[in-house]
Coordinates of N, CA and C in Angstrom, one line a residue:
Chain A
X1 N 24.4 -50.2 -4.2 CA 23.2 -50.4 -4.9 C 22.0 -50.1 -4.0
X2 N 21.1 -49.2 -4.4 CA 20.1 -48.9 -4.2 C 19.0 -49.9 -3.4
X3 N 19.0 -50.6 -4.0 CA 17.8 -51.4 -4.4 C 16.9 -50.5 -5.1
X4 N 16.7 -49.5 -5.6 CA 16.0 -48.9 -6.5 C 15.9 -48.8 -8.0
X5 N 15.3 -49.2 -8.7 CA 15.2 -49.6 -10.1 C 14.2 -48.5 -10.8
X6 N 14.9 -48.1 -12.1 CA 14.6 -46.8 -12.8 C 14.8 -47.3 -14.5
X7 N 13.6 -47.1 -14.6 CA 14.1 -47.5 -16.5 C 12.8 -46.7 -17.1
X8 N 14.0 -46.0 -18.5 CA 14.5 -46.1 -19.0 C 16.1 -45.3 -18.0
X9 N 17.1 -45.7 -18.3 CA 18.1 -45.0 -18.4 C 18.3 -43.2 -18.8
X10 N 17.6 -43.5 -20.4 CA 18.0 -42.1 -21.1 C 16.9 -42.2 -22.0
X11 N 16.3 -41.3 -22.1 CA 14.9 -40.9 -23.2 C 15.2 -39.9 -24.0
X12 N 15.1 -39.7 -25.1 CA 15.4 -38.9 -26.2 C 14.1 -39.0 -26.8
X13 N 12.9 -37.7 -27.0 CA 11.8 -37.5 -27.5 C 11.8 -36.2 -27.9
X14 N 10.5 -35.6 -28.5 CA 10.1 -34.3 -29.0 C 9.5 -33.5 -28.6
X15 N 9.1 -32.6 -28.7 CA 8.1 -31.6 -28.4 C 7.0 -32.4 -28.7
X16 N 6.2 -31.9 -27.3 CA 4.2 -32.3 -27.9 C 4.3 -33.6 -27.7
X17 N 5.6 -34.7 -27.0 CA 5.3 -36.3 -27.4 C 4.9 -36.4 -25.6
X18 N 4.8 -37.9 -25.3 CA 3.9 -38.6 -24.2 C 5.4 -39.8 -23.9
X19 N 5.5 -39.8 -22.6 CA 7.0 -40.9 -22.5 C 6.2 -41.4 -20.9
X20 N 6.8 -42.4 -20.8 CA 6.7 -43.3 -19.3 C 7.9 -43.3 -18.6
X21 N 8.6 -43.3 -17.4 CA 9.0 -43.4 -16.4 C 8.8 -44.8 -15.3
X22 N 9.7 -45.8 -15.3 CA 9.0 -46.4 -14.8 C 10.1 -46.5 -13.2
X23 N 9.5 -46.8 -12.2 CA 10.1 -47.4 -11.3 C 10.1 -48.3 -9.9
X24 N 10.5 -49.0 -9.8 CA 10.7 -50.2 -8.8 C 11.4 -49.8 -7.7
X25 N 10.5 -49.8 -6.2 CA 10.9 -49.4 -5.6 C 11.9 -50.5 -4.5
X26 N 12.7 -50.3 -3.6 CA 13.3 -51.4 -2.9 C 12.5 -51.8 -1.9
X27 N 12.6 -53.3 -2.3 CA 11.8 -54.3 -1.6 C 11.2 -54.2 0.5
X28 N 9.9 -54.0 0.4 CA 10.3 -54.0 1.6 C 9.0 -52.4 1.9
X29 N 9.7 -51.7 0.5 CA 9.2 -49.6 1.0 C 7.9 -49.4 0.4
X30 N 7.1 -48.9 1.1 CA 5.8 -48.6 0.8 C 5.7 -47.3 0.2
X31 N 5.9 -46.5 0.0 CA 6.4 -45.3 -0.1 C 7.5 -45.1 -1.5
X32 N 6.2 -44.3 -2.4 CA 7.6 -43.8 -3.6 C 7.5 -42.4 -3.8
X33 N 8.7 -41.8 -4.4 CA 8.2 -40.5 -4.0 C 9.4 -40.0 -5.5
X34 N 9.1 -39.1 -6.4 CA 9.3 -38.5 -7.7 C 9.9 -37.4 -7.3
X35 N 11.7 -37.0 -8.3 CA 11.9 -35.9 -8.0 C 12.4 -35.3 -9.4
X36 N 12.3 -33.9 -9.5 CA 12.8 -33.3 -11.2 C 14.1 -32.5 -10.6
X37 N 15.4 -33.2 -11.3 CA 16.5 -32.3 -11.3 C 16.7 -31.6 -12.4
X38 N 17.0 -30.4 -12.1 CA 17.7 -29.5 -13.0 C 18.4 -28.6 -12.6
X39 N 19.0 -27.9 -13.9 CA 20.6 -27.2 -12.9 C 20.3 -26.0 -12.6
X40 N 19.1 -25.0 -13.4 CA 18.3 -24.0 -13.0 C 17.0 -24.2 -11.8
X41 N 16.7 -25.4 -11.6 CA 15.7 -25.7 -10.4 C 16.1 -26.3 -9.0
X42 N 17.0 -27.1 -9.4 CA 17.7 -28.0 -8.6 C 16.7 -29.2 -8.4
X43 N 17.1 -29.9 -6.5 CA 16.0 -31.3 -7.0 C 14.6 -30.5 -6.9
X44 N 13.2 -30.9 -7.6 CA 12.3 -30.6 -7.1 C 11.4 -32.2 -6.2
X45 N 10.6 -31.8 -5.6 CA 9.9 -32.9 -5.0 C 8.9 -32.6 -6.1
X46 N 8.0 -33.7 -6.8 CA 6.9 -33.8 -7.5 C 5.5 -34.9 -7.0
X47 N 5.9 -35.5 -6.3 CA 4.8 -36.3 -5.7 C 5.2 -37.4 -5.5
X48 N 4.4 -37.8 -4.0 CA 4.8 -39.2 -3.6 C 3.3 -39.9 -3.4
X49 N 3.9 -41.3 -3.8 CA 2.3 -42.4 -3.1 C 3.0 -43.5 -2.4
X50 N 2.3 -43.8 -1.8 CA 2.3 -44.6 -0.2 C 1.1 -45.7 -0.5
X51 N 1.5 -47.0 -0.7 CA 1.0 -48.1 -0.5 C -0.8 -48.3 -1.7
X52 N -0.1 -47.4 -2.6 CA -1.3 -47.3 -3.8 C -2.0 -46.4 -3.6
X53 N -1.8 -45.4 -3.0 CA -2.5 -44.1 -2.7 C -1.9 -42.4 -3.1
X54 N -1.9 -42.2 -3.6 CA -1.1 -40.1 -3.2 C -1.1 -39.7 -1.9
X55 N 0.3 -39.4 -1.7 CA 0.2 -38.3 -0.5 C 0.5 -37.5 -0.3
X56 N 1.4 -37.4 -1.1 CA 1.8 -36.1 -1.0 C 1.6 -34.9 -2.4
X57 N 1.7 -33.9 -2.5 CA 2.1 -33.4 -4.3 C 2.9 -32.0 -4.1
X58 N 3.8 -31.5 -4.8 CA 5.1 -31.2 -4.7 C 4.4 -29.8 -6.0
X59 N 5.6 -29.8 -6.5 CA 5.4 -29.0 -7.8 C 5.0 -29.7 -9.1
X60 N 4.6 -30.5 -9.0 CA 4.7 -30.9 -10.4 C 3.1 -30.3 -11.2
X61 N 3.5 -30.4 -12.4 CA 2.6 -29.8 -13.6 C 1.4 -30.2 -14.2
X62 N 0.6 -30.4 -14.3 CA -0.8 -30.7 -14.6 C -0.8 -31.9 -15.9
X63 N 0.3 -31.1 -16.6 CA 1.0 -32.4 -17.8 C 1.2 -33.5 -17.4
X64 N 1.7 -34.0 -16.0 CA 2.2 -34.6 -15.4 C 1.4 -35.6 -14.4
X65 N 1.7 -36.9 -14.3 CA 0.9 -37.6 -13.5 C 1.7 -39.3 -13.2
X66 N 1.0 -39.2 -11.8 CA 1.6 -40.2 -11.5 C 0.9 -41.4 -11.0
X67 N 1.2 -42.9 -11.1 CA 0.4 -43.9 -10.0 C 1.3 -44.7 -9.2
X68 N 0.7 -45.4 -8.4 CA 1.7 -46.8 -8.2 C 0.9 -47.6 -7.4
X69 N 1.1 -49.1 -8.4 CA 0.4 -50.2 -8.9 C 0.4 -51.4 -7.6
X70 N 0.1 -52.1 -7.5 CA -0.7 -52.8 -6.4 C 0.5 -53.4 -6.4
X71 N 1.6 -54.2 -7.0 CA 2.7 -54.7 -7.0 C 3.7 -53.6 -6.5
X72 N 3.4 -52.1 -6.6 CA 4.3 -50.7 -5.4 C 5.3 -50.3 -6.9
X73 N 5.6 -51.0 -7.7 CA 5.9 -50.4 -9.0 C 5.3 -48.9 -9.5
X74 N 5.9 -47.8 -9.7 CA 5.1 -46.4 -9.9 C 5.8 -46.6 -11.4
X75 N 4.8 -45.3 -11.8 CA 5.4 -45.0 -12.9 C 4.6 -43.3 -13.5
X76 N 5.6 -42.5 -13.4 CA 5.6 -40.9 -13.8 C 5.2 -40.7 -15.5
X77 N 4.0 -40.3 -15.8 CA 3.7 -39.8 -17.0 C 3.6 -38.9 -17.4
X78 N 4.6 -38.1 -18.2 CA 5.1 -37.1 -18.6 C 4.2 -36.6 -20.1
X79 N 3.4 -35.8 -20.1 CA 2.8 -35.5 -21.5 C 2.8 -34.5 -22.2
X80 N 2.6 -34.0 -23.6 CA 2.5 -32.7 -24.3 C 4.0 -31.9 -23.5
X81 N 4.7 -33.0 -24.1 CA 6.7 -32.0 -23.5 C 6.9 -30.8 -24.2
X82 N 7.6 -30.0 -23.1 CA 8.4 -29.1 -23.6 C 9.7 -29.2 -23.5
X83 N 10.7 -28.2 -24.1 CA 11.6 -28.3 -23.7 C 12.1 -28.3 -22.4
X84 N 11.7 -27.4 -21.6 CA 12.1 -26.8 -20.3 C 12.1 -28.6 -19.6
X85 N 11.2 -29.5 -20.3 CA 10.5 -30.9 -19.4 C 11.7 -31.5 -19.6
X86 N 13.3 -30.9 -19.9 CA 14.5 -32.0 -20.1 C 15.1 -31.7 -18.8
X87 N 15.8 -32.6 -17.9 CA 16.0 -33.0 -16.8 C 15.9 -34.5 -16.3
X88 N 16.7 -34.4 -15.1 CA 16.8 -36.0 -14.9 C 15.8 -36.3 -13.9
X89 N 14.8 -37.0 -13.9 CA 13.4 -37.7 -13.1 C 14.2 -38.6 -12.0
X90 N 14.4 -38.7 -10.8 CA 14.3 -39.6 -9.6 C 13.5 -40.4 -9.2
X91 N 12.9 -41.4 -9.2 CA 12.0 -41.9 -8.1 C 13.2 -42.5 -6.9
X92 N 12.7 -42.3 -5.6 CA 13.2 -42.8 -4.5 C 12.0 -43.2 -3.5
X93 N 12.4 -44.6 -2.6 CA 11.8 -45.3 -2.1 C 11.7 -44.7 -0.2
X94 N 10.8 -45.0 0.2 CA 11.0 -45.5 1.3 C 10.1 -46.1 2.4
X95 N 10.5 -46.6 3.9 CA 9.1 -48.1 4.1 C 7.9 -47.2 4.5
X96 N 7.8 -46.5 4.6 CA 6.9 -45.8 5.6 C 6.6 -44.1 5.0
X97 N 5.6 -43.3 5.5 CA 5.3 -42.0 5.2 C 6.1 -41.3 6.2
X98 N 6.8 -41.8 7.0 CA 7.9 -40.6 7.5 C 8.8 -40.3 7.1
X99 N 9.3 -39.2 7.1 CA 10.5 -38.7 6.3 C 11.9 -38.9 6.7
X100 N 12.3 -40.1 7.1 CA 13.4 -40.7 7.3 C 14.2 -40.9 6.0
X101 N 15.4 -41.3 5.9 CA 16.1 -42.3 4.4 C 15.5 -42.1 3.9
X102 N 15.5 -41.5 2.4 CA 15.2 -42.1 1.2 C 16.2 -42.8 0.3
X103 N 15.7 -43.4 -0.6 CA 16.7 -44.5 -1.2 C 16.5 -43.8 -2.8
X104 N 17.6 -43.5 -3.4 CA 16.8 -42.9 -4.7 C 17.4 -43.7 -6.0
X105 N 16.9 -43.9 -6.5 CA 17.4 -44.9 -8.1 C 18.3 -44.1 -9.2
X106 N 18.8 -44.3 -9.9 CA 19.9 -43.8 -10.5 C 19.0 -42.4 -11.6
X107 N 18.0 -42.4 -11.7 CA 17.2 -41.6 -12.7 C 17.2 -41.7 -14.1
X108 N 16.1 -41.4 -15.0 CA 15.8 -41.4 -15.9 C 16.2 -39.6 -16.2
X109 N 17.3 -39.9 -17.0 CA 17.6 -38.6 -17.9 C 16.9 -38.2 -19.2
X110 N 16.2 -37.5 -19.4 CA 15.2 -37.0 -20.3 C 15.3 -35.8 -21.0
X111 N 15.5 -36.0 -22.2 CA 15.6 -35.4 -23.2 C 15.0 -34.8 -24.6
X112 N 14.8 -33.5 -24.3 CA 13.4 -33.1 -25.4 C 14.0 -32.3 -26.5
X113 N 13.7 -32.5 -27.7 CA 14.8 -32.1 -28.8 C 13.5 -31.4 -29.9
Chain B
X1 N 9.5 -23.5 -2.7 CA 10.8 -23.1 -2.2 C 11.7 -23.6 -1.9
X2 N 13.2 -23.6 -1.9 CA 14.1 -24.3 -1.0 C 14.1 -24.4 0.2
X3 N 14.4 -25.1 1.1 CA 14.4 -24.9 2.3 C 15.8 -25.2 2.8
X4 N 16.4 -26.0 2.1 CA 17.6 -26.2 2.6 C 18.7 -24.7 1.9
X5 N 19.9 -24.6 2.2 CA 20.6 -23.7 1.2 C 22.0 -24.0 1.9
X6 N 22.9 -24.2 1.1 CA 24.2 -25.1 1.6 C 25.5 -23.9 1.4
X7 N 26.2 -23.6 1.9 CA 27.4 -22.8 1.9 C 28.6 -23.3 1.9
X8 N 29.6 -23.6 1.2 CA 29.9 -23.1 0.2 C 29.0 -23.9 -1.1
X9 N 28.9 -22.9 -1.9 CA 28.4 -23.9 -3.2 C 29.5 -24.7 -3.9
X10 N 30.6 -23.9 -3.7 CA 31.8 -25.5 -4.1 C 32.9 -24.9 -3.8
X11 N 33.6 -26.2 -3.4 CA 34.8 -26.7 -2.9 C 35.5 -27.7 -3.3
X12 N 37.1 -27.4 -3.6 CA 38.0 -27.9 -3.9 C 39.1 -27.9 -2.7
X13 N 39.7 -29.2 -2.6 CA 40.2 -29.5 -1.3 C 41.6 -30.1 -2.0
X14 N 42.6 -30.4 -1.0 CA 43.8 -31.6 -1.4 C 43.3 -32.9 -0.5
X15 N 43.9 -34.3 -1.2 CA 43.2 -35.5 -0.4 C 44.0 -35.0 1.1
X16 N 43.0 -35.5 1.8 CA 43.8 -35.7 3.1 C 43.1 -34.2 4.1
X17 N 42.6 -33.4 3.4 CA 42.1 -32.2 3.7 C 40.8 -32.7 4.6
X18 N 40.3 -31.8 5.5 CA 38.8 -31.9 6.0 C 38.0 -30.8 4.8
X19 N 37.1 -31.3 4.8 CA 35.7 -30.6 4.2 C 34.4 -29.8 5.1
X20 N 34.0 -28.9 5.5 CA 33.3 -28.3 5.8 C 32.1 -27.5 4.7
X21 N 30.9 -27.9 5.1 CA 30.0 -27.3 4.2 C 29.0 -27.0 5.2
X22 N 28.5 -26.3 5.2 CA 27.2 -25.5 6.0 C 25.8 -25.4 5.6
X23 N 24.9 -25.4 5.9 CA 23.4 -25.7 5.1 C 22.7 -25.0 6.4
X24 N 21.3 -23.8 5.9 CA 21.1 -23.3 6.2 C 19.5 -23.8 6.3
X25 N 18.5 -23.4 6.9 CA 17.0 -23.7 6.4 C 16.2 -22.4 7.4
X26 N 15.1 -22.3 6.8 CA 14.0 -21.5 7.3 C 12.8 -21.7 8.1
X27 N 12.5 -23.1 7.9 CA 11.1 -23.0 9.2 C 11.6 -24.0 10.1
X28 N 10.9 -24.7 11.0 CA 11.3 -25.5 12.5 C 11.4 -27.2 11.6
X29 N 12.0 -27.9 12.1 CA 12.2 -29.2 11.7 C 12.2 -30.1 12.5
X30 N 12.2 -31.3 12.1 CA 12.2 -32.5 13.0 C 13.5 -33.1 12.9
X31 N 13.7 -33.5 11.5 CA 15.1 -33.8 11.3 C 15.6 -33.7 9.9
X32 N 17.1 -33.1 9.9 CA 17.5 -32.9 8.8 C 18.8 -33.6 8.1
X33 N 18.7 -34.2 6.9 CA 19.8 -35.1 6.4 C 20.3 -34.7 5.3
X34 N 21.8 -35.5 5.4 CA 22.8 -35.1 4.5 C 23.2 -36.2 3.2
X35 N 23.0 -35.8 2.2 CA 22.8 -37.1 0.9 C 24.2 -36.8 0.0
X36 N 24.4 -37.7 -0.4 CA 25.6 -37.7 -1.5 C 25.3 -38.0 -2.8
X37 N 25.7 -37.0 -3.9 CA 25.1 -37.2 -5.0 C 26.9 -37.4 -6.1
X38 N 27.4 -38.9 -6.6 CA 28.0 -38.9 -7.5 C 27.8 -38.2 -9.0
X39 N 28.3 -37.5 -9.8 CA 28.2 -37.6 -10.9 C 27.2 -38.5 -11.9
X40 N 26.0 -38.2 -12.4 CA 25.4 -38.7 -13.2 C 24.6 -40.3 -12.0
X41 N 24.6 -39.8 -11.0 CA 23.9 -41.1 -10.1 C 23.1 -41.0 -9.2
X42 N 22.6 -41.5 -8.5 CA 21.3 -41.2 -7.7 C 21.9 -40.8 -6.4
X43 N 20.9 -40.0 -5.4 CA 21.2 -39.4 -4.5 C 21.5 -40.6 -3.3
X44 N 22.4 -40.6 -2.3 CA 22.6 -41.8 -1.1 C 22.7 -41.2 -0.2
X45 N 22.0 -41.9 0.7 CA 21.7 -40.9 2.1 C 23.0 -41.0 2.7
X46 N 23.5 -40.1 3.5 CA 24.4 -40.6 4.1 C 24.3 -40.7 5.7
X47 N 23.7 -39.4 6.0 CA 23.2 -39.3 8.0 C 21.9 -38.4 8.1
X48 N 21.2 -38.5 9.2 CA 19.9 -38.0 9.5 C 20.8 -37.8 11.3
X49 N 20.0 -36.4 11.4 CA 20.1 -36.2 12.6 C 18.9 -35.2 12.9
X50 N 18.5 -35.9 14.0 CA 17.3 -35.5 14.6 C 17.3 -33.9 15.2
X51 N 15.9 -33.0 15.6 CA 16.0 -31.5 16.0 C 16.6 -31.6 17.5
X52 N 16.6 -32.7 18.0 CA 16.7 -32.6 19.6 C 18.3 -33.1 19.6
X53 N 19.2 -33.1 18.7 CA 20.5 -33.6 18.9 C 21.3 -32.7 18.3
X54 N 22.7 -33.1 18.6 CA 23.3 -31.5 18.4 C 24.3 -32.2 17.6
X55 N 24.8 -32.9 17.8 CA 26.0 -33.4 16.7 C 26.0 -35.5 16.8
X56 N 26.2 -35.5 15.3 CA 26.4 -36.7 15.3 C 27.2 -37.9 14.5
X57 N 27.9 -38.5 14.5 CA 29.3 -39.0 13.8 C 29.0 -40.4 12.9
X58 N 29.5 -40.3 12.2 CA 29.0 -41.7 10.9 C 30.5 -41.6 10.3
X59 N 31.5 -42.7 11.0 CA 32.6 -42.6 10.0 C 33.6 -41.8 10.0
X60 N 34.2 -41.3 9.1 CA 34.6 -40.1 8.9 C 33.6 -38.5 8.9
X61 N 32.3 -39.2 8.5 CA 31.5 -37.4 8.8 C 30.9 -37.1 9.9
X62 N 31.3 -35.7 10.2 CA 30.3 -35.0 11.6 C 29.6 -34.3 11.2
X63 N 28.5 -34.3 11.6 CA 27.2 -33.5 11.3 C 27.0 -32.5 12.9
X64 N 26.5 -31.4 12.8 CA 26.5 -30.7 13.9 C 24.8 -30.2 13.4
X65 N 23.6 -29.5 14.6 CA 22.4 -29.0 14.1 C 22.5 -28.1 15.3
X66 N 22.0 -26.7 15.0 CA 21.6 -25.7 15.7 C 20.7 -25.1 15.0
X67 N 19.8 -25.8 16.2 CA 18.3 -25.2 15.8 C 18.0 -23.9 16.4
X68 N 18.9 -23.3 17.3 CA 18.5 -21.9 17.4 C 18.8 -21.0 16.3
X69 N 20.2 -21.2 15.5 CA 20.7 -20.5 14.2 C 20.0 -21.5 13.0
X70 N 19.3 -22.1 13.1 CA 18.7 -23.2 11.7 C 20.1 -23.3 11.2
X71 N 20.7 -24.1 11.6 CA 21.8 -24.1 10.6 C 22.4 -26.1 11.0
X72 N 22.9 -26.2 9.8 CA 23.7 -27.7 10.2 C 25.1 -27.5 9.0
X73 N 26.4 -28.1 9.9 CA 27.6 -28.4 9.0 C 27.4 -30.1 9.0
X74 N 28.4 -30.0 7.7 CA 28.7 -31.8 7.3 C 30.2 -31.4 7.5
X75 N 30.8 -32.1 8.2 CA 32.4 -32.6 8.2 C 32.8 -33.8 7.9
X76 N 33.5 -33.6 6.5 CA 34.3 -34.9 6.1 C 36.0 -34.7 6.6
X77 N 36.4 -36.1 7.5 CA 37.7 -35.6 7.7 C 38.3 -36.7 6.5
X78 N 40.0 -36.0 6.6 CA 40.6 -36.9 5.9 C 40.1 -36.9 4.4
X79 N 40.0 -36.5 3.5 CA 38.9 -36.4 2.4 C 39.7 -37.5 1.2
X80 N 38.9 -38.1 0.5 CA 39.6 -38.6 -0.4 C 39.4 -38.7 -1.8
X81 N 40.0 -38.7 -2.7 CA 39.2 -38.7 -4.2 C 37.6 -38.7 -4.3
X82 N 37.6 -40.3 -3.5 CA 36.4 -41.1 -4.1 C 35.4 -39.6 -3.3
X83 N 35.7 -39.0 -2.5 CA 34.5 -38.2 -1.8 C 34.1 -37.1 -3.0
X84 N 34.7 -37.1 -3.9 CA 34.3 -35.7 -5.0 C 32.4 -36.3 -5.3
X85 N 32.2 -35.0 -5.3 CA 30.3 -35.4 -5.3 C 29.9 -33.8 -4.8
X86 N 28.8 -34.2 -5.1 CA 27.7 -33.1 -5.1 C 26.9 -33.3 -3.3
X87 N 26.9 -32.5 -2.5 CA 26.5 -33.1 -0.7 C 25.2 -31.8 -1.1
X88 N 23.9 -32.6 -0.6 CA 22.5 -32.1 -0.4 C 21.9 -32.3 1.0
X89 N 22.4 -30.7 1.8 CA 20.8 -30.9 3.0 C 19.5 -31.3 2.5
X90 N 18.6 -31.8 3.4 CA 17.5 -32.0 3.1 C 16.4 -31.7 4.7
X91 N 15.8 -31.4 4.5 CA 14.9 -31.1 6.1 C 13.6 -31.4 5.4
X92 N 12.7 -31.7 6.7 CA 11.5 -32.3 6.5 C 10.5 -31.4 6.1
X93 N 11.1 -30.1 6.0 CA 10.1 -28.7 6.2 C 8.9 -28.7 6.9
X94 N 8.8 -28.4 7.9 CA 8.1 -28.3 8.9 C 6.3 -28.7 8.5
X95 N 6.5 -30.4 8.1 CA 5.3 -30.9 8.0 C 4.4 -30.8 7.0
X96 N 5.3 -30.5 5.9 CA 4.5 -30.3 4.5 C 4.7 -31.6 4.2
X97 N 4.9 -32.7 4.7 CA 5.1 -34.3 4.0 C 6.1 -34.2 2.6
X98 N 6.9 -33.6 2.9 CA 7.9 -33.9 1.7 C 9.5 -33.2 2.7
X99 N 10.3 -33.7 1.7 CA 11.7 -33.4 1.6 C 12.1 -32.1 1.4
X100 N 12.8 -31.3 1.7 CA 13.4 -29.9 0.6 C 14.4 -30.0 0.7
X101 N 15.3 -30.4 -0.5 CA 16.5 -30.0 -0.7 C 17.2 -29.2 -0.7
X102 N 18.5 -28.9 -0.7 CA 19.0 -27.7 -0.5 C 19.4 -27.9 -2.4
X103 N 20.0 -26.3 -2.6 CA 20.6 -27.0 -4.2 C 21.9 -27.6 -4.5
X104 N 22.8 -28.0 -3.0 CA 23.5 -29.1 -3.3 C 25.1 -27.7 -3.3
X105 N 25.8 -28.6 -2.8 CA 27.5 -28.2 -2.5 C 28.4 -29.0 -3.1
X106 N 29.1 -29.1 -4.5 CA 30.1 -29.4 -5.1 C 31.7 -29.6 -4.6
X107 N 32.2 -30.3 -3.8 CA 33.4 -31.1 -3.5 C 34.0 -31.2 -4.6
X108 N 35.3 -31.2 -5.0 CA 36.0 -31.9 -5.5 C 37.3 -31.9 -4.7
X109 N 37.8 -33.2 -4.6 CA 38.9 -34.4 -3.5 C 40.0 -34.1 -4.4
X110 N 41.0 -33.2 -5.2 CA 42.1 -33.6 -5.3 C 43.0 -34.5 -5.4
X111 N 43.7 -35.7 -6.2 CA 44.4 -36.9 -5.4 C 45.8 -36.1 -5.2

């Protein structure tokens, strides 16, 4: 076990809809950081924040947006989907902005129909 | 871009076999790590080894880094079922504050 916490599990939505991502990072990590798997992209990095702040930003898409909440809880907002936006979402933890360990959560598999 | 890129992209072994996989990258690093990805599960780090070190042991796996050829192997000895998984380099990419993965080397352990 992770300590990394990811919910929903499995999202099943439509074209054009709005879904949340949420995730808990392991106790302790200041640092969360969002990744998009797919089997044609592989992992991508999409952006990390560090102690309530952005620090980093990766590929991710304008549709796309992220925060994380004074309690270190993030959560990835995915909007106006496409299909292509089906893939499994990561968030992974870690204590600090250096790139040591990451701890990653089991992901939210996402589904656009 | 990728920065990692892993050789073989998959491998099929008998239990008891060693595993060799190879991961390649493109710009200078600090340190580059090797993650294990189960079927349908999150990725788990398994070893980090630093640019200034050349080989390093966790277990059953050896990790080797040559930074003159960018290159690092993962050696799993003895291999067993439970090791079937998906193995991802990852390097720091030379200071862009993020991760790059490689797209990951497919194992499967034989019983």
């Amino acid at each position: 076990d992770s300590g990394v916490t990811q919910t929903p599990k499995h999202l099943i939505t439509a074209t054009g809809q709005r879904v949340t991502l949420r995730c808990s990072p392991r106790s302790g990590d200041l640092s969360v950081y969002w990744y998009q798997q797919s089997l044609d992209q592989g992992l991508q990095f999409l952006i990390q924040y560090y102690n309530g702040e952005e620090r980093a930003k990766g590929n991710i898409l304008e549709r796309f947006s992220a925060q994380q909440f004074p309690d270190l809880h993030s959560e990835l907002n995915l909007s106006s989907l496409e299909l292509g936006d089906s893939a499994l979402y990561f968030c992974a933890s870690s204590p600090n902005t250096q790139l040591g360990p990451q701890h990653f959560g089991d992901g939210t598999r996402l589904s656009i129909l | 871009s990728q920065q990692g890129e892993e050789d073989p992209q998959a491998l099929s072994i008998q239990e008891g076999e060693n595993a060799t996989m190879n991961c390649s990258y493109k710009t200078s690093i600090n340190n580059l790590q090797w993650y294990r990805q189960n079927s349908g599960r999150g990725l788990v780090h398994l070893i980090l080894i630093r640019s200034n070190e050349r080989e390093k042991h966790s277990g059953r796996l050896r990790v080797t880094l040559d930074t003159s050829k960018k290159s690092s192997s993962l050696l799993i000895t003895a291999s067993r079922a439970a090791d079937t998984a998906s193995y991802f380099c990852a390097t720091d990419a030379g200071g862009n504050n993020r991760l790059a993965f490689g797209k990951g080397n497919q194992v499967v352990v034989i019983p």
